[in-house]
């Protein structure tokens, strides 16, 4: 899925810069490169070298996207990488050396850098949150609050920063929220129906109070999301969950607990210390500050 998404998202990004392809004809890479009218100022046979650097520290991510950019532009540029996804970066570090057609380097530079700066920004912020969880067993989860069209890319970046992916979309796990519960009648009905529809899918239930926590446990949810619980409620929920036993011979002994809501760099450590299993943070993929990059060109 990721490999296909990389190809499609890079194509869409290049189309933004170079104009959309004719619906009935595939443009050649040569034809696409001609669309950059500023690059036409440069002789077609002129070669150049360039260095991509970071101006600040962070976590690198986006190698495959940059490579795909220049592949789709015709492969006239060779990339020599000095970093891999997940590597820690320091200011003024060289990330990649490029050599080849000057036109192609300049045509592809912004698209390649857009992917790297965005995904590195996600990976960097993720690591900042993950570092706050040191000494606890809690794992940091992402959410579906991603930039449209970049779901898998951003979730991949989260893993590069040390985070863990929550469900990818609406198809790979159940997340039963307030409106689903209301439409189904109650938590038990919602969970029972989910099990009937897809026995192999994880069933998670969002709860807003202790009464709903008890209902989700009785329904034997796999994961229970504690929505906007304060610390005292989290501690109580962890205790109730750890002591939970069914009245029958079921092997169910409680759920994994996830905290959601009001999670910041200031609150996450104390939330994790309550003993919950997961903490989900929408900011990882929606509050993005791009990594500051620079590409320096040198003619051959």
PDB file of C-alpha atoms in Angstrom:
ATOM      1  CA  UNK A   1       0.000   0.000   0.000  1.00  0.00           C
ATOM      2  CA  UNK A   2       2.739   2.466   0.951  1.00  0.00           C
ATOM      3  CA  UNK A   3       4.738   1.899  -2.242  1.00  0.00           C
ATOM      4  CA  UNK A   4       1.682   2.532  -4.387  1.00  0.00           C
ATOM      5  CA  UNK A   5       0.692   5.576  -2.343  1.00  0.00           C
ATOM      6  CA  UNK A   6       4.181   7.053  -2.748  1.00  0.00           C
ATOM      7  CA  UNK A   7       3.931   6.777  -6.519  1.00  0.00           C
ATOM      8  CA  UNK A   8       0.454   8.313  -6.633  1.00  0.00           C
ATOM      9  CA  UNK A   9       1.143  11.134  -4.184  1.00  0.00           C
ATOM     10  CA  UNK A  10       4.349  12.114  -5.984  1.00  0.00           C
ATOM     11  CA  UNK A  11       2.507  12.121  -9.311  1.00  0.00           C
ATOM     12  CA  UNK A  12      -0.177  14.382  -7.846  1.00  0.00           C
ATOM     13  CA  UNK A  13       2.439  16.710  -6.386  1.00  0.00           C
ATOM     14  CA  UNK A  14       4.306  16.978  -9.687  1.00  0.00           C
ATOM     15  CA  UNK A  15       1.029  17.600 -11.475  1.00  0.00           C
ATOM     16  CA  UNK A  16       0.463  20.586  -9.199  1.00  0.00           C
ATOM     17  CA  UNK A  17       3.754  22.090 -10.373  1.00  0.00           C
ATOM     18  CA  UNK A  18       3.880  20.914 -13.971  1.00  0.00           C
ATOM     19  CA  UNK A  19       0.231  20.730 -14.970  1.00  0.00           C
ATOM     20  CA  UNK A  20      -2.051  17.720 -14.954  1.00  0.00           C
ATOM     21  CA  UNK A  21      -1.547  14.939 -17.432  1.00  0.00           C
ATOM     22  CA  UNK A  22      -3.952  14.571 -20.331  1.00  0.00           C
ATOM     23  CA  UNK A  23      -6.640  12.110 -19.272  1.00  0.00           C
ATOM     24  CA  UNK A  24      -6.189  10.100 -22.468  1.00  0.00           C
ATOM     25  CA  UNK A  25      -2.433  10.216 -22.959  1.00  0.00           C
ATOM     26  CA  UNK A  26       0.475   9.526 -20.645  1.00  0.00           C
ATOM     27  CA  UNK A  27       3.017  12.292 -20.829  1.00  0.00           C
ATOM     28  CA  UNK A  28       6.636  11.226 -21.080  1.00  0.00           C
ATOM     29  CA  UNK A  29       9.062  12.376 -18.431  1.00  0.00           C
ATOM     30  CA  UNK A  30      10.722  14.512 -21.114  1.00  0.00           C
ATOM     31  CA  UNK A  31       7.412  16.198 -21.922  1.00  0.00           C
ATOM     32  CA  UNK A  32       6.755  16.840 -18.244  1.00  0.00           C
ATOM     33  CA  UNK A  33      10.172  18.417 -17.724  1.00  0.00           C
ATOM     34  CA  UNK A  34       9.400  20.871 -20.542  1.00  0.00           C
ATOM     35  CA  UNK A  35       6.509  22.219 -18.471  1.00  0.00           C
ATOM     36  CA  UNK A  36       8.917  24.012 -16.122  1.00  0.00           C
ATOM     37  CA  UNK A  37       9.277  27.216 -18.111  1.00  0.00           C
ATOM     38  CA  UNK A  38      11.872  28.705 -15.759  1.00  0.00           C
ATOM     39  CA  UNK A  39      14.078  25.642 -16.128  1.00  0.00           C
ATOM     40  CA  UNK A  40      14.013  26.213 -19.895  1.00  0.00           C
ATOM     41  CA  UNK A  41      16.344  29.161 -19.301  1.00  0.00           C
ATOM     42  CA  UNK A  42      19.074  26.573 -18.640  1.00  0.00           C
ATOM     43  CA  UNK A  43      20.736  24.696 -21.539  1.00  0.00           C
ATOM     44  CA  UNK A  44      19.324  21.172 -21.798  1.00  0.00           C
ATOM     45  CA  UNK A  45      22.802  19.610 -21.694  1.00  0.00           C
ATOM     46  CA  UNK A  46      23.962  21.492 -18.612  1.00  0.00           C
ATOM     47  CA  UNK A  47      24.853  19.269 -15.661  1.00  0.00           C
ATOM     48  CA  UNK A  48      25.035  20.314 -12.048  1.00  0.00           C
ATOM     49  CA  UNK A  49      25.632  19.049  -8.534  1.00  0.00           C
ATOM     50  CA  UNK A  50      23.646  19.983  -5.460  1.00  0.00           C
ATOM     51  CA  UNK A  51      23.563  19.314  -1.742  1.00  0.00           C
ATOM     52  CA  UNK A  52      20.409  19.047   0.326  1.00  0.00           C
ATOM     53  CA  UNK A  53      21.007  20.153   3.911  1.00  0.00           C
ATOM     54  CA  UNK A  54      18.964  20.651   7.034  1.00  0.00           C
ATOM     55  CA  UNK A  55      19.229  23.920   8.900  1.00  0.00           C
ATOM     56  CA  UNK A  56      18.006  22.417  12.170  1.00  0.00           C
ATOM     57  CA  UNK A  57      18.007  19.238  14.203  1.00  0.00           C
ATOM     58  CA  UNK A  58      15.255  16.680  13.846  1.00  0.00           C
ATOM     59  CA  UNK A  59      14.367  13.189  12.644  1.00  0.00           C
ATOM     60  CA  UNK A  60      14.732  12.472   8.933  1.00  0.00           C
ATOM     61  CA  UNK A  61      11.926  10.968   6.857  1.00  0.00           C
ATOM     62  CA  UNK A  62      11.005  10.996   3.181  1.00  0.00           C
ATOM     63  CA  UNK A  63      13.786   9.282   1.258  1.00  0.00           C
ATOM     64  CA  UNK A  64      11.511   7.168  -0.960  1.00  0.00           C
ATOM     65  CA  UNK A  65       9.337  10.176  -1.862  1.00  0.00           C
ATOM     66  CA  UNK A  66      12.322  12.219  -3.020  1.00  0.00           C
ATOM     67  CA  UNK A  67      13.651   9.311  -5.067  1.00  0.00           C
ATOM     68  CA  UNK A  68      10.245   8.864  -6.682  1.00  0.00           C
ATOM     69  CA  UNK A  69      10.160  12.544  -7.646  1.00  0.00           C
ATOM     70  CA  UNK A  70      13.308  12.259  -9.733  1.00  0.00           C
ATOM     71  CA  UNK A  71      12.343   8.837 -11.075  1.00  0.00           C
ATOM     72  CA  UNK A  72       9.123  10.302 -12.426  1.00  0.00           C
ATOM     73  CA  UNK A  73      11.061  13.193 -13.939  1.00  0.00           C
ATOM     74  CA  UNK A  74      13.092  10.765 -16.012  1.00  0.00           C
ATOM     75  CA  UNK A  75      15.855   9.480 -13.773  1.00  0.00           C
ATOM     76  CA  UNK A  76      18.345  12.050 -15.062  1.00  0.00           C
ATOM     77  CA  UNK A  77      19.471  12.822 -11.518  1.00  0.00           C
ATOM     78  CA  UNK A  78      21.505  10.536  -9.263  1.00  0.00           C
ATOM     79  CA  UNK A  79      20.912  10.773  -5.508  1.00  0.00           C
ATOM     80  CA  UNK A  80      23.618   9.880  -3.000  1.00  0.00           C
ATOM     81  CA  UNK A  81      22.061   9.626   0.452  1.00  0.00           C
ATOM     82  CA  UNK A  82      23.921  10.267   3.687  1.00  0.00           C
ATOM     83  CA  UNK A  83      20.911   9.536   5.931  1.00  0.00           C
ATOM     84  CA  UNK A  84      18.148   6.979   6.268  1.00  0.00           C
ATOM     85  CA  UNK A  85      14.588   7.389   7.498  1.00  0.00           C
ATOM     86  CA  UNK A  86      14.583   7.620  11.283  1.00  0.00           C
ATOM     87  CA  UNK A  87      18.086   9.086  11.585  1.00  0.00           C
ATOM     88  CA  UNK A  88      18.661  11.953  14.005  1.00  0.00           C
ATOM     89  CA  UNK A  89      19.818  15.135  12.303  1.00  0.00           C
ATOM     90  CA  UNK A  90      21.983  18.072  13.362  1.00  0.00           C
ATOM     91  CA  UNK A  91      21.993  21.590  11.883  1.00  0.00           C
ATOM     92  CA  UNK A  92      23.810  22.003   8.547  1.00  0.00           C
ATOM     93  CA  UNK A  93      24.036  18.239   8.021  1.00  0.00           C
ATOM     94  CA  UNK A  94      24.161  17.089   4.395  1.00  0.00           C
ATOM     95  CA  UNK A  95      21.212  14.786   3.748  1.00  0.00           C
ATOM     96  CA  UNK A  96      21.765  14.017   0.091  1.00  0.00           C
ATOM     97  CA  UNK A  97      24.013  14.882  -2.836  1.00  0.00           C
ATOM     98  CA  UNK A  98      22.409  15.200  -6.263  1.00  0.00           C
ATOM     99  CA  UNK A  99      24.107  15.146  -9.629  1.00  0.00           C
ATOM    100  CA  UNK A 100      22.773  15.234 -13.175  1.00  0.00           C
ATOM    101  CA  UNK A 101      20.637  17.449 -15.365  1.00  0.00           C
ATOM    102  CA  UNK A 102      20.525  20.965 -13.945  1.00  0.00           C
ATOM    103  CA  UNK A 103      17.036  21.417 -15.336  1.00  0.00           C
ATOM    104  CA  UNK A 104      15.723  18.275 -13.675  1.00  0.00           C
ATOM    105  CA  UNK A 105      17.325  19.070 -10.315  1.00  0.00           C
ATOM    106  CA  UNK A 106      15.664  22.481 -10.265  1.00  0.00           C
ATOM    107  CA  UNK A 107      12.332  21.153 -11.499  1.00  0.00           C
ATOM    108  CA  UNK A 108      12.148  18.472  -8.818  1.00  0.00           C
ATOM    109  CA  UNK A 109      13.780  20.191  -5.878  1.00  0.00           C
ATOM    110  CA  UNK A 110      10.700  21.835  -4.354  1.00  0.00           C
ATOM    111  CA  UNK A 111       8.470  18.789  -4.667  1.00  0.00           C
ATOM    112  CA  UNK A 112      11.134  16.536  -3.132  1.00  0.00           C
ATOM    113  CA  UNK A 113      11.806  19.023  -0.350  1.00  0.00           C
ATOM    114  CA  UNK A 114       8.092  19.463   0.366  1.00  0.00           C
ATOM    115  CA  UNK A 115       7.765  15.757   1.092  1.00  0.00           C
ATOM    116  CA  UNK A 116      10.949  15.574   3.167  1.00  0.00           C
ATOM    117  CA  UNK A 117      10.266  18.711   5.209  1.00  0.00           C
ATOM    118  CA  UNK A 118       6.685  17.638   5.964  1.00  0.00           C
ATOM    119  CA  UNK A 119       7.411  14.013   6.838  1.00  0.00           C
ATOM    120  CA  UNK A 120      10.536  14.915   8.806  1.00  0.00           C
ATOM    121  CA  UNK A 121       8.429  17.425  10.719  1.00  0.00           C
ATOM    122  CA  UNK A 122       5.987  14.658  11.668  1.00  0.00           C
ATOM    123  CA  UNK A 123       8.805  12.283  12.662  1.00  0.00           C
ATOM    124  CA  UNK A 124      10.514  14.997  14.694  1.00  0.00           C
ATOM    125  CA  UNK A 125       7.395  15.953  16.645  1.00  0.00           C
ATOM    126  CA  UNK A 126       6.611  12.273  17.228  1.00  0.00           C
ATOM    127  CA  UNK A 127      10.025  11.685  18.788  1.00  0.00           C
ATOM    128  CA  UNK A 128       9.515  14.704  21.042  1.00  0.00           C
ATOM    129  CA  UNK A 129       6.338  13.096  22.405  1.00  0.00           C
ATOM    130  CA  UNK A 130       7.860   9.616  22.583  1.00  0.00           C
ATOM    131  CA  UNK A 131      10.747  10.925  24.685  1.00  0.00           C
ATOM    132  CA  UNK A 132       8.201  12.077  27.280  1.00  0.00           C
ATOM    133  CA  UNK A 133       7.053   8.452  27.732  1.00  0.00           C
ATOM    134  CA  UNK A 134      10.433   7.226  28.980  1.00  0.00           C
ATOM    135  CA  UNK A 135      10.110   4.984  32.021  1.00  0.00           C
ATOM    136  CA  UNK A 136       6.510   3.984  31.283  1.00  0.00           C
ATOM    137  CA  UNK A 137       5.048   1.165  29.170  1.00  0.00           C
ATOM    138  CA  UNK A 138       2.647   3.479  27.349  1.00  0.00           C
ATOM    139  CA  UNK A 139       2.888   3.647  23.559  1.00  0.00           C
ATOM    140  CA  UNK A 140       2.247   6.755  21.481  1.00  0.00           C
ATOM    141  CA  UNK A 141      -0.447   6.362  18.805  1.00  0.00           C
ATOM    142  CA  UNK A 142      -1.320   8.544  15.849  1.00  0.00           C
ATOM    143  CA  UNK A 143      -4.864   9.255  14.603  1.00  0.00           C
ATOM    144  CA  UNK A 144      -6.773   9.727  11.333  1.00  0.00           C
ATOM    145  CA  UNK A 145      -6.266  13.507  11.602  1.00  0.00           C
ATOM    146  CA  UNK A 146      -3.906  13.519   8.650  1.00  0.00           C
ATOM    147  CA  UNK A 147      -3.456  15.737   5.606  1.00  0.00           C
ATOM    148  CA  UNK A 148      -5.824  14.502   2.866  1.00  0.00           C
ATOM    149  CA  UNK A 149      -3.942  12.255   0.465  1.00  0.00           C
ATOM    150  CA  UNK A 150      -0.968  11.759   2.795  1.00  0.00           C
ATOM    151  CA  UNK A 151      -2.431   9.271   5.281  1.00  0.00           C
ATOM    152  CA  UNK A 152       0.059   6.444   4.799  1.00  0.00           C
ATOM    153  CA  UNK A 153       2.969   8.849   4.346  1.00  0.00           C
ATOM    154  CA  UNK A 154       2.322  10.614   7.638  1.00  0.00           C
ATOM    155  CA  UNK A 155       1.667   7.391   9.495  1.00  0.00           C
ATOM    156  CA  UNK A 156       4.956   6.031   8.155  1.00  0.00           C
ATOM    157  CA  UNK A 157       6.655   9.192   9.435  1.00  0.00           C
ATOM    158  CA  UNK A 158       5.149   8.579  12.869  1.00  0.00           C
ATOM    159  CA  UNK A 159       6.846   5.178  13.000  1.00  0.00           C
ATOM    160  CA  UNK A 160      10.150   6.808  12.025  1.00  0.00           C
ATOM    161  CA  UNK A 161       9.801   9.007  15.098  1.00  0.00           C
ATOM    162  CA  UNK A 162       9.144   6.040  17.375  1.00  0.00           C
ATOM    163  CA  UNK A 163       5.357   6.157  17.447  1.00  0.00           C
ATOM    164  CA  UNK A 164       2.866   3.397  16.671  1.00  0.00           C
ATOM    165  CA  UNK A 165       0.094   3.464  14.078  1.00  0.00           C
ATOM    166  CA  UNK A 166      -3.513   3.378  15.206  1.00  0.00           C
ATOM    167  CA  UNK A 167      -5.931   2.107  12.559  1.00  0.00           C
ATOM    168  CA  UNK A 168      -5.012   3.223   9.041  1.00  0.00           C
ATOM    169  CA  UNK A 169      -8.573   3.988   7.975  1.00  0.00           C
ATOM    170  CA  UNK A 170     -12.190   3.051   8.476  1.00  0.00           C
ATOM    171  CA  UNK A 171     -11.677  -0.472   7.164  1.00  0.00           C
ATOM    172  CA  UNK A 172      -9.040  -2.143   9.345  1.00  0.00           C
ATOM    173  CA  UNK A 173     -10.451  -1.759  12.876  1.00  0.00           C
ATOM    174  CA  UNK A 174     -13.618  -0.700  14.683  1.00  0.00           C
ATOM    175  CA  UNK A 175     -13.641   2.518  16.685  1.00  0.00           C
ATOM    176  CA  UNK A 176     -17.089   2.822  18.236  1.00  0.00           C
ATOM    177  CA  UNK A 177     -17.693   6.404  19.323  1.00  0.00           C
ATOM    178  CA  UNK A 178     -20.546   8.330  20.915  1.00  0.00           C
ATOM    179  CA  UNK A 179     -22.599   8.695  17.748  1.00  0.00           C
ATOM    180  CA  UNK A 180     -22.145   5.035  16.803  1.00  0.00           C
ATOM    181  CA  UNK A 181     -23.299   4.009  20.274  1.00  0.00           C
ATOM    182  CA  UNK A 182     -26.331   6.250  20.038  1.00  0.00           C
ATOM    183  CA  UNK A 183     -27.265   4.874  16.629  1.00  0.00           C
ATOM    184  CA  UNK A 184     -26.823   1.263  17.802  1.00  0.00           C
ATOM    185  CA  UNK A 185     -28.757   1.734  21.040  1.00  0.00           C
ATOM    186  CA  UNK A 186     -25.980   0.942  23.499  1.00  0.00           C
ATOM    187  CA  UNK A 187     -22.387  -0.251  23.780  1.00  0.00           C
ATOM    188  CA  UNK A 188     -23.264  -3.934  24.032  1.00  0.00           C
ATOM    189  CA  UNK A 189     -25.305  -3.817  20.827  1.00  0.00           C
ATOM    190  CA  UNK A 190     -22.533  -1.997  18.990  1.00  0.00           C
ATOM    191  CA  UNK A 191     -19.781  -4.405  20.054  1.00  0.00           C
ATOM    192  CA  UNK A 192     -21.924  -7.507  19.444  1.00  0.00           C
ATOM    193  CA  UNK A 193     -22.742  -6.318  15.941  1.00  0.00           C
ATOM    194  CA  UNK A 194     -19.093  -5.552  15.246  1.00  0.00           C
ATOM    195  CA  UNK A 195     -18.061  -9.066  16.284  1.00  0.00           C
ATOM    196  CA  UNK A 196     -20.745 -10.520  14.037  1.00  0.00           C
ATOM    197  CA  UNK A 197     -19.657  -8.460  11.041  1.00  0.00           C
ATOM    198  CA  UNK A 198     -15.891  -8.953  11.311  1.00  0.00           C
ATOM    199  CA  UNK A 199     -14.631 -11.418  13.891  1.00  0.00           C
ATOM    200  CA  UNK A 200     -11.005 -10.775  12.941  1.00  0.00           C
ATOM    201  CA  UNK A 201     -11.052  -6.998  13.481  1.00  0.00           C
ATOM    202  CA  UNK A 202     -10.018  -5.190  16.660  1.00  0.00           C
ATOM    203  CA  UNK A 203     -12.973  -3.572  18.416  1.00  0.00           C
ATOM    204  CA  UNK A 204     -12.318  -0.347  20.283  1.00  0.00           C
ATOM    205  CA  UNK A 205     -14.923   1.623  22.222  1.00  0.00           C
ATOM    206  CA  UNK A 206     -14.682   5.254  23.259  1.00  0.00           C
ATOM    207  CA  UNK A 207     -16.094   5.974  26.733  1.00  0.00           C
ATOM    208  CA  UNK A 208     -16.696   9.237  28.554  1.00  0.00           C
ATOM    209  CA  UNK A 209     -17.332   8.082  32.119  1.00  0.00           C
ATOM    210  CA  UNK A 210     -17.023   5.135  34.489  1.00  0.00           C
ATOM    211  CA  UNK A 211     -20.479   3.784  33.702  1.00  0.00           C
ATOM    212  CA  UNK A 212     -19.567   3.502  30.032  1.00  0.00           C
ATOM    213  CA  UNK A 213     -16.228   1.911  30.983  1.00  0.00           C
ATOM    214  CA  UNK A 214     -18.118  -0.823  32.816  1.00  0.00           C
ATOM    215  CA  UNK A 215     -20.398  -1.326  29.816  1.00  0.00           C
ATOM    216  CA  UNK A 216     -17.432  -1.595  27.442  1.00  0.00           C
ATOM    217  CA  UNK A 217     -15.783  -4.156  29.717  1.00  0.00           C
ATOM    218  CA  UNK A 218     -19.014  -6.144  29.926  1.00  0.00           C
ATOM    219  CA  UNK A 219     -19.136  -6.096  26.112  1.00  0.00           C
ATOM    220  CA  UNK A 220     -15.523  -7.376  26.082  1.00  0.00           C
ATOM    221  CA  UNK A 221     -14.036  -4.641  23.939  1.00  0.00           C
ATOM    222  CA  UNK A 222     -10.428  -5.171  22.880  1.00  0.00           C
ATOM    223  CA  UNK A 223      -9.432  -1.553  23.511  1.00  0.00           C
ATOM    224  CA  UNK A 224     -11.215   1.120  25.506  1.00  0.00           C
ATOM    225  CA  UNK A 225     -10.502   4.756  24.771  1.00  0.00           C
ATOM    226  CA  UNK A 226     -10.776   7.008  27.812  1.00  0.00           C
ATOM    227  CA  UNK A 227     -11.995  10.249  26.288  1.00  0.00           C
ATOM    228  CA  UNK A 228     -11.022  13.382  28.229  1.00  0.00           C
ATOM    229  CA  UNK A 229     -10.607  11.529  31.536  1.00  0.00           C
ATOM    230  CA  UNK A 230      -8.697  13.409  34.224  1.00  0.00           C
ATOM    231  CA  UNK A 231      -5.797  11.700  35.986  1.00  0.00           C
ATOM    232  CA  UNK A 232      -7.859  10.479  38.931  1.00  0.00           C
ATOM    233  CA  UNK A 233     -10.348   8.876  36.517  1.00  0.00           C
ATOM    234  CA  UNK A 234      -7.514   7.283  34.555  1.00  0.00           C
ATOM    235  CA  UNK A 235      -6.096   5.754  37.716  1.00  0.00           C
ATOM    236  CA  UNK A 236      -9.514   4.404  38.659  1.00  0.00           C
ATOM    237  CA  UNK A 237     -10.041   3.012  35.158  1.00  0.00           C
ATOM    238  CA  UNK A 238      -6.666   1.247  35.222  1.00  0.00           C
ATOM    239  CA  UNK A 239      -7.531  -0.315  38.584  1.00  0.00           C
ATOM    240  CA  UNK A 240     -11.000  -1.437  37.482  1.00  0.00           C
ATOM    241  CA  UNK A 241      -9.607  -2.880  34.266  1.00  0.00           C
ATOM    242  CA  UNK A 242      -6.794  -4.745  36.024  1.00  0.00           C
ATOM    243  CA  UNK A 243      -9.246  -6.407  38.408  1.00  0.00           C
ATOM    244  CA  UNK A 244     -11.896  -7.170  35.805  1.00  0.00           C
ATOM    245  CA  UNK A 245     -13.191 -10.717  35.542  1.00  0.00           C
ATOM    246  CA  UNK A 246     -16.215 -12.030  33.712  1.00  0.00           C
ATOM    247  CA  UNK A 247     -19.013 -13.877  35.442  1.00  0.00           C
ATOM    248  CA  UNK A 248     -18.673 -16.830  33.069  1.00  0.00           C
ATOM    249  CA  UNK A 249     -15.811 -18.987  31.874  1.00  0.00           C
ATOM    250  CA  UNK A 250     -14.651 -16.448  29.287  1.00  0.00           C
ATOM    251  CA  UNK A 251     -10.933 -15.870  29.041  1.00  0.00           C
ATOM    252  CA  UNK A 252     -11.525 -12.118  28.765  1.00  0.00           C
ATOM    253  CA  UNK A 253      -9.570 -10.322  31.472  1.00  0.00           C
ATOM    254  CA  UNK A 254     -10.004  -6.704  30.584  1.00  0.00           C
ATOM    255  CA  UNK A 255      -9.018  -4.413  27.717  1.00  0.00           C
ATOM    256  CA  UNK A 256      -6.080  -2.349  26.621  1.00  0.00           C
ATOM    257  CA  UNK A 257      -6.659   1.241  27.728  1.00  0.00           C
ATOM    258  CA  UNK A 258      -6.062   4.267  25.521  1.00  0.00           C
ATOM    259  CA  UNK A 259      -6.067   7.909  26.617  1.00  0.00           C
ATOM    260  CA  UNK A 260      -7.312  10.587  24.233  1.00  0.00           C
ATOM    261  CA  UNK A 261      -8.003  14.282  24.676  1.00  0.00           C
ATOM    262  CA  UNK A 262      -6.019  17.153  26.233  1.00  0.00           C
ATOM    263  CA  UNK A 263      -2.741  15.388  25.470  1.00  0.00           C
ATOM    264  CA  UNK A 264       0.135  17.867  25.224  1.00  0.00           C
ATOM    265  CA  UNK A 265       3.869  17.752  25.798  1.00  0.00           C
ATOM    266  CA  UNK A 266       3.119  19.086  29.283  1.00  0.00           C
ATOM    267  CA  UNK A 267       0.475  16.471  30.200  1.00  0.00           C
ATOM    268  CA  UNK A 268       1.536  13.291  28.404  1.00  0.00           C
ATOM    269  CA  UNK A 269       4.122  12.113  30.938  1.00  0.00           C
ATOM    270  CA  UNK A 270       1.672  12.245  33.842  1.00  0.00           C
ATOM    271  CA  UNK A 271      -0.981  10.513  31.761  1.00  0.00           C
ATOM    272  CA  UNK A 272       1.461   7.711  30.931  1.00  0.00           C
ATOM    273  CA  UNK A 273       2.374   7.218  34.585  1.00  0.00           C
ATOM    274  CA  UNK A 274      -1.214   6.178  35.369  1.00  0.00           C
ATOM    275  CA  UNK A 275      -0.508   2.817  33.742  1.00  0.00           C
ATOM    276  CA  UNK A 276      -2.543   3.160  30.535  1.00  0.00           C
ATOM    277  CA  UNK A 277      -1.375   1.231  27.490  1.00  0.00           C
ATOM    278  CA  UNK A 278      -1.748   3.810  24.736  1.00  0.00           C
ATOM    279  CA  UNK A 279      -1.921   7.574  24.352  1.00  0.00           C
ATOM    280  CA  UNK A 280      -3.205   8.938  21.040  1.00  0.00           C
ATOM    281  CA  UNK A 281      -2.202  12.380  19.794  1.00  0.00           C
ATOM    282  CA  UNK A 282      -3.821  14.037  16.790  1.00  0.00           C
ATOM    283  CA  UNK A 283      -1.226  16.821  16.821  1.00  0.00           C
ATOM    284  CA  UNK A 284       1.407  14.449  15.421  1.00  0.00           C
ATOM    285  CA  UNK A 285      -0.099  14.661  11.948  1.00  0.00           C
ATOM    286  CA  UNK A 286      -2.171  17.846  11.976  1.00  0.00           C
ATOM    287  CA  UNK A 287      -0.028  20.370  13.883  1.00  0.00           C
ATOM    288  CA  UNK A 288       2.887  20.184  11.494  1.00  0.00           C
ATOM    289  CA  UNK A 289       5.931  22.437  11.475  1.00  0.00           C
ATOM    290  CA  UNK A 290       8.113  21.543   8.534  1.00  0.00           C
ATOM    291  CA  UNK A 291      11.812  20.906   8.985  1.00  0.00           C
ATOM    292  CA  UNK A 292      13.910  23.783   7.594  1.00  0.00           C
ATOM    293  CA  UNK A 293      15.806  22.525   4.531  1.00  0.00           C
ATOM    294  CA  UNK A 294      18.011  24.108   1.891  1.00  0.00           C
ATOM    295  CA  UNK A 295      19.269  22.913  -1.498  1.00  0.00           C
ATOM    296  CA  UNK A 296      22.512  24.396  -2.783  1.00  0.00           C
ATOM    297  CA  UNK A 297      23.252  24.045  -6.482  1.00  0.00           C
ATOM    298  CA  UNK A 298      26.713  24.045  -8.002  1.00  0.00           C
ATOM    299  CA  UNK A 299      27.234  23.945 -11.764  1.00  0.00           C
ATOM    300  CA  UNK A 300      29.645  21.400 -13.193  1.00  0.00           C
TER     301      UNK A 300
END
